[in-house]
Amino acid sequence: MLPYGRQVIEEDDIAAVVEQLRSDWLTQGPAVAKFEEALCGLTGARYAVAVSSGTAALHLAALAAGVRSGDTGVTSDVTFVASANCIRYAGGSPRLVDVDPRTGHISLEALRAEVARLKSKGTPPKVIVPVDFSGSVADLEGVRAIADSVGAIVIEDAAHSLGATYTARDGATRNAASCAHTQMAILSFHPVKHITTGEGGAITTNDEGAYRTLLELRTHGITKDPAKLKQVDGPWYYEQQSLGYHYRITDLQCALGLSQAKKLGRFVARRRELAARYDKAFAAGAFPTVVRPLGQPPATVSSYHLYVINLVARAGETLAQVSQRRRALYDGLREKGIGPQVHYIPVHRQPDFVAAGLANGDFPGADTYYAGCLSLPMFPGMVDGDVERVVDAVGSVLLQNAS
Ligand SMILES: Cc1ncc(COP(=O)(O)O)c(C=O)c1O
């Protein structure tokens, strides 16, 4: 089965982990700091705090942003549930905002309206969590302007976009998770992501205060900083000064992450080549009448965590009918040994969000996007022939059925 995504582990990655196993450090040690330094190099952010998962990174970022019980926060309706759950973990209520169905990115118009609505109710959001959907960077400056109008902190969910860039309004090229226009960003190193540590994640920031808070939250809220201690009993002394977590990543994982970090450029270049091959194939012949590759926002160069296509709706077709045809395509590809995936079921459809009263709003963009979306195989270990095989399989299901 050709999956939609998978890790690329090479001999030197294996050697790096084996070498780490022979060292003194298995849990948090010097490799964590080295990996964090590498992440600063890859993103351009001043600080990075590596943690046990992207979800843990989101949770700590929400806490560091000051989200507490009774607060509101805002994120996109088309994302992995963790982008919204982090607000809940911190005691707040997430508000879901509709997306542009062509790009899957948060709609700035809907965001502006939701933030104004929350402000008028006296509950302006504490955080806004834009998602770099599929690997292209959200309009962070647009989001930041809206956030600044109510004093909200912006946490860029860059789980999909390590290695992506965007052109800022001043013409400068910025990296995803550089925090040039946000207070914090989060990354994930799950095996389908650009580089992997098995499980793992990180928060990046340029704010020293947030950095210090994140370091403490990662380890139970404990500090050994002499400048912060209320008293000193001896060299063993530490204090828990806030409620933190055990979200540490290990040296074993960071040894793999460091080895993988050196390959990010090569991995992203390959993802872009594969995307260009798909784009070219889906622009040819009758394909444009049946499928449309996900639109890319204008000012960003994607690092293609995902390659998403959307079915083109036929005249008069309902979303349920589009969704039925997407199901047929999904099944047809699986029969041919190809494992597509759907990213994502809109968060407002999740029963737990409905039960918690967190699914209110209008989401025509998300529903339209969801009905016809399908993620095709995209990972740097694919050969060119894999793309051709997938394109042929899509054609044989959709174009035969269309005729
Ligand atoms: C957009 C987004 N945010 C956050 C996460 C959470 O990352 P992790 O799986 O490392 O906890 C994911 C994971 O797939 C994701 O896709």
mmCIF file of N, CA and C and ligand atoms in Angstrom, residues 53-55 58 79-80 82-83 131 157 159-160 186 188-190 193 199-200 344, ligand 1:
data_model
loop_
_atom_site.group_PDB
_atom_site.id
_atom_site.type_symbol
_atom_site.label_atom_id
_atom_site.label_comp_id
_atom_site.label_asym_id
_atom_site.label_seq_id
_atom_site.Cartn_x
_atom_site.Cartn_y
_atom_site.Cartn_z
ATOM 1 N N SER A 53 5.342 16.135 22.003
ATOM 2 C CA SER A 53 4.460 16.048 20.822
ATOM 3 C C SER A 53 4.059 17.456 20.391
ATOM 4 N N GLY A 54 3.494 17.543 19.195
ATOM 5 C CA GLY A 54 2.965 18.821 18.739
ATOM 6 C C GLY A 54 1.787 19.256 19.600
ATOM 7 N N THR A 55 1.037 18.270 20.079
ATOM 8 C CA THR A 55 -0.115 18.572 20.941
ATOM 9 C C THR A 55 0.360 19.169 22.265
ATOM 10 N N LEU A 58 1.278 22.704 21.666
ATOM 11 C CA LEU A 58 0.103 23.585 21.617
ATOM 12 C C LEU A 58 -0.418 23.885 23.023
ATOM 13 N N THR A 79 -8.845 21.572 10.653
ATOM 14 C CA THR A 79 -7.531 21.307 11.226
ATOM 15 C C THR A 79 -7.622 20.022 12.026
ATOM 16 N N PHE A 80 -6.464 19.547 12.494
ATOM 17 C CA PHE A 80 -6.486 18.446 13.433
ATOM 18 C C PHE A 80 -7.027 18.977 14.762
ATOM 19 N N ALA A 82 -6.261 18.887 17.689
ATOM 20 C CA ALA A 82 -5.331 19.416 18.701
ATOM 21 C C ALA A 82 -5.254 20.942 18.662
ATOM 22 N N SER A 83 -5.424 21.555 17.476
ATOM 23 C CA SER A 83 -5.337 23.026 17.374
ATOM 24 C C SER A 83 -6.404 23.692 18.241
ATOM 25 N N VAL A 131 -3.668 28.054 11.258
ATOM 26 C CA VAL A 131 -3.039 26.779 10.891
ATOM 27 C C VAL A 131 -2.430 26.903 9.491
ATOM 28 N N ASP A 157 0.092 27.514 14.170
ATOM 29 C CA ASP A 157 0.182 26.049 14.166
ATOM 30 C C ASP A 157 0.907 25.663 12.880
ATOM 31 N N ALA A 159 2.501 22.857 12.331
ATOM 32 C CA ALA A 159 2.732 21.403 12.296
ATOM 33 C C ALA A 159 2.908 20.905 10.858
ATOM 34 N N HIS A 160 2.298 21.627 9.883
ATOM 35 C CA HIS A 160 2.356 21.175 8.486
ATOM 36 C C HIS A 160 3.433 21.876 7.673
ATOM 37 N N ILE A 186 4.128 26.465 16.717
ATOM 38 C CA ILE A 186 4.389 25.088 17.166
ATOM 39 C C ILE A 186 4.698 24.213 15.957
ATOM 40 N N SER A 188 5.420 19.859 14.764
ATOM 41 C CA SER A 188 5.211 18.445 15.127
ATOM 42 C C SER A 188 6.238 17.603 14.380
ATOM 43 N N PHE A 189 6.724 16.581 15.052
ATOM 44 C CA PHE A 189 7.696 15.670 14.412
ATOM 45 C C PHE A 189 7.155 14.255 14.342
ATOM 46 N N HIS A 190 5.849 14.144 14.226
ATOM 47 C CA HIS A 190 5.197 12.854 13.975
ATOM 48 C C HIS A 190 5.747 12.297 12.656
ATOM 49 N N LYS A 193 5.319 13.904 9.235
ATOM 50 C CA LYS A 193 5.720 15.306 9.061
ATOM 51 C C LYS A 193 7.076 15.388 8.342
ATOM 52 N N GLU A 199 7.508 10.407 18.049
ATOM 53 C CA GLU A 199 6.603 11.461 18.508
ATOM 54 C C GLU A 199 7.485 12.646 18.898
ATOM 55 N N GLY A 200 6.950 13.840 18.823
ATOM 56 C CA GLY A 200 7.743 14.995 19.248
ATOM 57 C C GLY A 200 7.144 16.282 18.713
ATOM 58 N N TYR A 344 -9.346 17.590 6.779
ATOM 59 C CA TYR A 344 -9.741 16.937 8.001
ATOM 60 C C TYR A 344 -11.260 16.923 8.063
HETATM 61 C C1 LIG B 1 -2.334 20.939 12.304
HETATM 62 C C2 LIG B 1 -1.836 20.046 13.409
HETATM 63 N N1 LIG B 1 -1.627 20.576 14.619
HETATM 64 C C3 LIG B 1 -1.179 19.823 15.649
HETATM 65 C C4 LIG B 1 -0.916 18.481 15.495
HETATM 66 C C5 LIG B 1 -0.476 17.678 16.676
HETATM 67 O O1 LIG B 1 0.789 17.139 16.512
HETATM 68 P P1 LIG B 1 1.224 15.778 17.261
HETATM 69 O O2 LIG B 1 0.602 14.645 16.519
HETATM 70 O O3 LIG B 1 2.719 15.801 17.171
HETATM 71 O O4 LIG B 1 0.743 15.875 18.656
HETATM 72 C C6 LIG B 1 -1.109 17.894 14.251
HETATM 73 C C7 LIG B 1 -0.825 16.465 14.069
HETATM 74 O O5 LIG B 1 -1.111 15.843 13.097
HETATM 75 C C8 LIG B 1 -1.578 18.688 13.166
HETATM 76 O O6 LIG B 1 -1.796 18.175 11.957
#
